[in-house]
Every structure is written in structure tokens, then in C-alpha cells.
mmCIF file of C-alpha atoms in Angstrom:
data_model
loop_
_atom_site.group_PDB
_atom_site.id
_atom_site.type_symbol
_atom_site.label_atom_id
_atom_site.label_comp_id
_atom_site.label_asym_id
_atom_site.label_seq_id
_atom_site.Cartn_x
_atom_site.Cartn_y
_atom_site.Cartn_z
ATOM 1 C CA MET A 212 19.386 -45.937 10.065
ATOM 2 C CA SER A 213 21.282 -48.813 11.004
ATOM 3 C CA ARG A 214 21.480 -51.443 8.190
ATOM 4 C CA SER A 215 24.174 -53.841 9.294
ATOM 5 C CA PRO A 216 23.698 -57.191 7.515
ATOM 6 C CA ARG A 217 25.346 -58.937 10.374
ATOM 7 C CA ALA A 218 22.883 -57.521 12.876
ATOM 8 C CA ALA A 219 20.043 -58.296 10.668
ATOM 9 C CA TRP A 220 21.074 -61.956 10.286
ATOM 10 C CA ALA A 221 21.557 -62.189 14.121
ATOM 11 C CA ALA A 222 18.087 -60.903 14.551
ATOM 12 C CA LEU A 223 16.681 -63.428 11.990
ATOM 13 C CA ARG A 224 18.494 -66.225 13.724
ATOM 14 C CA ARG A 225 16.726 -65.189 17.041
ATOM 15 C CA TRP A 226 13.286 -65.038 15.525
ATOM 16 C CA PRO A 227 10.776 -67.011 17.539
ATOM 17 C CA ARG A 228 8.565 -69.668 16.009
ATOM 18 C CA ARG A 229 5.695 -67.114 16.055
ATOM 19 C CA ARG A 230 7.502 -64.844 13.488
ATOM 20 C CA TRP A 231 8.447 -67.741 11.257
ATOM 21 C CA ALA A 232 4.894 -68.841 11.407
ATOM 22 C CA ALA A 233 3.739 -65.253 10.394
ATOM 23 C CA ALA A 234 6.234 -65.133 7.546
ATOM 24 C CA ALA A 235 5.163 -68.480 6.358
ATOM 25 C CA ALA A 236 1.505 -67.527 6.540
ATOM 26 C CA ALA A 237 1.967 -64.187 4.774
ATOM 27 C CA THR A 238 3.795 -65.528 1.706
ATOM 28 C CA PRO A 239 0.863 -67.336 0.005
ATOM 29 C CA PRO A 240 -1.548 -64.432 0.204
ATOM 30 C CA ALA A 241 1.470 -62.160 -0.990
ATOM 31 C CA VAL A 242 1.659 -64.322 -4.056
ATOM 32 C CA LEU A 243 -1.928 -63.963 -4.633
ATOM 33 C CA VAL A 244 -2.255 -60.293 -4.074
ATOM 34 C CA LEU A 245 0.550 -59.780 -6.670
ATOM 35 C CA GLY A 246 -0.026 -62.748 -9.026
ATOM 36 C CA VAL A 247 -3.768 -62.667 -9.291
ATOM 37 C CA PRO A 248 -4.166 -59.206 -10.850
ATOM 38 C CA THR A 249 -1.076 -59.548 -13.088
ATOM 39 C CA ALA A 250 -2.475 -62.994 -14.307
ATOM 40 C CA LEU A 251 0.590 -64.854 -13.240
ATOM 41 C CA VAL A 252 -1.767 -67.008 -11.112
ATOM 42 C CA PRO A 253 -4.379 -68.054 -13.469
ATOM 43 C CA THR A 254 -7.924 -67.131 -12.653
ATOM 44 C CA PRO A 255 -11.076 -66.356 -14.652
ATOM 45 C CA LEU A 256 -10.948 -62.576 -13.209
ATOM 46 C CA PHE A 257 -7.813 -61.368 -15.106
ATOM 47 C CA SER A 258 -6.084 -62.118 -18.368
ATOM 48 C CA ARG A 259 -2.848 -60.804 -19.939
ATOM 49 C CA SER A 260 -2.513 -59.356 -23.458
ATOM 50 C CA VAL A 261 1.231 -60.080 -23.461
ATOM 51 C CA PRO A 262 2.359 -63.550 -22.074
ATOM 52 C CA PRO A 263 4.662 -63.420 -19.029
ATOM 53 C CA VAL A 264 8.377 -63.827 -19.541
ATOM 54 C CA TRP A 265 10.462 -66.397 -17.769
ATOM 55 C CA TRP A 266 11.605 -63.914 -14.840
ATOM 56 C CA ASN A 267 8.186 -62.887 -13.869
ATOM 57 C CA TYR A 268 7.692 -66.142 -11.767
ATOM 58 C CA PRO A 269 10.893 -65.976 -9.693
ATOM 59 C CA MET A 270 10.126 -62.221 -9.317
ATOM 60 C CA LEU A 271 6.702 -63.258 -8.012
ATOM 61 C CA VAL A 272 8.151 -65.630 -5.395
ATOM 62 C CA LEU A 273 11.027 -63.487 -4.232
ATOM 63 C CA SER A 274 8.773 -60.355 -3.969
ATOM 64 C CA ALA A 275 6.225 -62.413 -1.917
ATOM 65 C CA VAL A 276 8.912 -63.959 0.402
ATOM 66 C CA LEU A 277 10.668 -60.536 1.066
ATOM 67 C CA SER A 278 7.288 -58.933 1.598
ATOM 68 C CA ALA A 279 6.360 -61.604 3.966
ATOM 69 C CA VAL A 280 9.764 -61.115 6.051
ATOM 70 C CA VAL A 281 9.088 -57.376 6.207
ATOM 71 C CA LEU A 282 5.581 -58.142 7.396
ATOM 72 C CA ALA A 283 6.751 -60.559 9.926
ATOM 73 C CA THR A 284 9.013 -58.059 11.513
ATOM 74 C CA TYR A 285 5.828 -56.326 12.719
ATOM 75 C CA VAL A 286 4.921 -59.290 14.872
ATOM 76 C CA ARG A 287 5.640 -58.390 18.512
ATOM 77 C CA THR A 288 7.609 -61.036 20.457
ATOM 78 C CA GLY A 289 7.982 -59.143 23.591
ATOM 79 C CA PRO A 290 8.380 -55.766 25.182
ATOM 80 C CA VAL A 291 9.298 -53.032 22.771
ATOM 81 C CA ALA A 292 10.942 -49.718 23.927
ATOM 82 C CA GLY A 293 12.672 -47.192 21.711
ATOM 83 C CA ARG A 294 12.089 -49.036 18.471
ATOM 84 C CA ASP A 295 10.509 -47.005 15.653
ATOM 85 C CA ASP A 296 8.019 -49.232 13.997
ATOM 86 C CA THR A 297 8.010 -47.096 10.870
ATOM 87 C CA THR A 298 11.647 -48.103 9.833
ATOM 88 C CA GLY A 299 11.735 -49.485 6.384
ATOM 89 C CA ARG A 300 7.860 -48.874 5.953
ATOM 90 C CA SER A 301 8.072 -46.707 2.813
ATOM 91 C CA LEU A 302 10.842 -48.734 1.376
ATOM 92 C CA GLY A 303 8.720 -51.804 1.793
ATOM 93 C CA SER A 304 5.589 -50.034 0.346
ATOM 94 C CA ALA A 305 7.563 -48.665 -2.662
ATOM 95 C CA GLY A 306 9.197 -52.121 -3.329
ATOM 96 C CA ALA A 307 5.706 -53.863 -3.230
ATOM 97 C CA VAL A 308 4.314 -51.261 -5.725
ATOM 98 C CA LEU A 309 7.204 -51.656 -8.042
ATOM 99 C CA SER A 310 6.880 -55.499 -7.919
ATOM 100 C CA PHE A 311 3.507 -55.199 -9.135
ATOM 101 C CA LEU A 312 4.423 -52.825 -11.904
ATOM 102 C CA ALA A 313 7.399 -55.073 -12.917
ATOM 103 C CA VAL A 314 5.596 -58.179 -13.337
ATOM 104 C CA GLY A 315 2.299 -56.880 -14.756
ATOM 105 C CA CYS A 316 1.440 -57.036 -18.427
ATOM 106 C CA PRO A 317 3.112 -53.944 -20.162
ATOM 107 C CA VAL A 318 0.025 -53.144 -22.219
ATOM 108 C CA CYS A 319 -2.546 -53.827 -19.201
ATOM 109 C CA ASN A 320 -1.081 -50.951 -17.122
ATOM 110 C CA LYS A 321 -3.601 -48.277 -17.720
ATOM 111 C CA VAL A 322 -1.092 -45.430 -16.743
ATOM 112 C CA VAL A 323 1.602 -46.704 -19.107
ATOM 113 C CA LEU A 324 -0.983 -47.267 -21.796
ATOM 114 C CA LEU A 325 -2.165 -43.580 -21.493
ATOM 115 C CA LEU A 326 1.247 -42.043 -21.439
ATOM 116 C CA LEU A 327 2.998 -44.241 -24.087
ATOM 117 C CA GLY A 328 0.184 -45.987 -26.045
ATOM 118 C CA ALA A 329 0.256 -49.742 -26.912
ATOM 119 C CA SER A 330 3.388 -49.750 -29.029
ATOM 120 C CA GLY A 331 5.188 -47.498 -26.627
ATOM 121 C CA ALA A 332 4.215 -49.778 -23.792
ATOM 122 C CA LEU A 333 5.796 -52.513 -25.658
ATOM 123 C CA SER A 334 8.747 -50.694 -27.094
ATOM 124 C CA TYR A 335 9.817 -48.687 -23.988
ATOM 125 C CA TRP A 336 7.931 -49.883 -20.714
ATOM 126 C CA ALA A 337 8.419 -53.765 -21.415
ATOM 127 C CA PRO A 338 12.221 -53.429 -21.784
ATOM 128 C CA LEU A 339 12.383 -51.328 -18.506
ATOM 129 C CA GLN A 340 10.417 -53.896 -16.437
ATOM 130 C CA PRO A 341 13.422 -56.155 -15.509
ATOM 131 C CA ALA A 342 15.188 -52.971 -14.142
ATOM 132 C CA VAL A 343 12.087 -52.120 -12.231
ATOM 133 C CA ALA A 344 12.029 -55.704 -10.778
ATOM 134 C CA VAL A 345 15.742 -55.431 -9.702
ATOM 135 C CA LEU A 346 14.795 -52.142 -8.019
ATOM 136 C CA ALA A 347 11.656 -53.429 -6.348
ATOM 137 C CA LEU A 348 13.638 -56.453 -4.964
ATOM 138 C CA GLY A 349 16.418 -54.142 -3.792
ATOM 139 C CA LEU A 350 13.924 -51.846 -2.049
ATOM 140 C CA LEU A 351 12.167 -54.890 -0.410
ATOM 141 C CA ALA A 352 15.619 -56.263 0.689
ATOM 142 C CA GLU A 353 16.665 -52.993 2.194
ATOM 143 C CA ALA A 354 13.292 -52.659 4.038
ATOM 144 C CA ALA A 355 13.934 -56.081 5.495
ATOM 145 C CA LEU A 356 17.442 -55.364 6.284
ATOM 146 C CA ARG A 357 16.678 -52.052 8.092
ATOM 147 C CA ARG A 358 13.863 -53.535 10.073
ATOM 148 C CA LEU A 359 15.915 -56.702 11.143
ATOM 149 C CA ALA A 360 19.098 -54.503 11.991
ATOM 150 C CA THR A 361 17.113 -52.091 13.930
ATOM 151 C CA GLU A 362 15.540 -54.947 15.697
ATOM 152 C CA ALA A 363 18.756 -56.234 16.946
ATOM 153 C CA ALA A 364 20.099 -52.788 17.811
ATOM 154 C CA CYS A 365 17.048 -52.066 20.013
ATOM 155 C CA ARG A 366 16.603 -55.120 21.977
ATOM 156 C CA VAL A 367 14.963 -54.666 25.512
ATOM 157 C CA ARG A 368 16.037 -56.960 28.193
ATOM 158 C CA PRO A 369 13.461 -57.552 30.957
ATOM 159 C CA ALA A 370 14.149 -55.890 34.341
ATOM 160 C CA ALA A 371 15.549 -58.149 36.906
#
């Protein structure tokens, strides 16, 4: 897979307004999809047993922005030939799931609670959540990098 940061940056600079609009429109729903069930966005639907820590909110915003950028790369802007639309898909999906696990309440996660119990979730899972957050952001950034770099590498010019 091509993952040139220079090619990705060049592709990002060439984005049309339609892609920027898609990324801007996708960011608030991404914040809600991640923030409401984890109770970082207060609603009467969900609550947390353990209050959020300081890094949960920047993680929420960064995950939403990176997810929106990855999503915006799927917006077509012209003829596409030879481009694999699955590039970075599994990385982006894994990053989104890990983002959810990273910012969620440690004792509200049923799987962790079943495996470790409440004290284990607080003793073992909670200290691991920042590392999971870094991994999640890394996967989302890698997915965006690969999608953007591949886009720059596979540009199709219209026939004359």
C-alpha cells in the first residue's frame, strides 16, 4: 500500500469543496455516535459510573475529525479507474471501534466487566485506555493517510 504523507497532503490540498463539505458534515454526527453512548455528550439516554478523564474530550474530537476525513475520501469527485475503494477500510473501522472502547466508561463495558469484574476493569482496563486511544488515533490516521495517498497515486485524467 502506498502511504506517502507527501502524496496524502497533496491530495488533501486538491480536495474540492464537496469533499470538505462532506468532512464538515460528518464530524458532528461522528461526535454524537461516539459521544452519546459513552456519555461524553450528556443526554438522559446514557450515564457513566466513572467520570470521564481529561483526555476523553480531545480523543472524542480527534476521532470524529479523522473519521470524517476517512469518510470524505469515499465521496466521488470525478471518474475513478483503478482505485481500490477498500484501501484503509479495515483500519478505519478498527480505529473507530477502538476509539469507542478508549473513551467509554471502564465499568460500563459489558465485555470488560464480564472478563475482569468491576475492580479488574478499574485496575487493569482503565489504565490501558490511554494506550488504546493512541492506537485508535494511529489506526484512523493510517487509514486516512492510505486513502489520501492512494487517491493521489491513482488520479485519472479525462481523455482529450
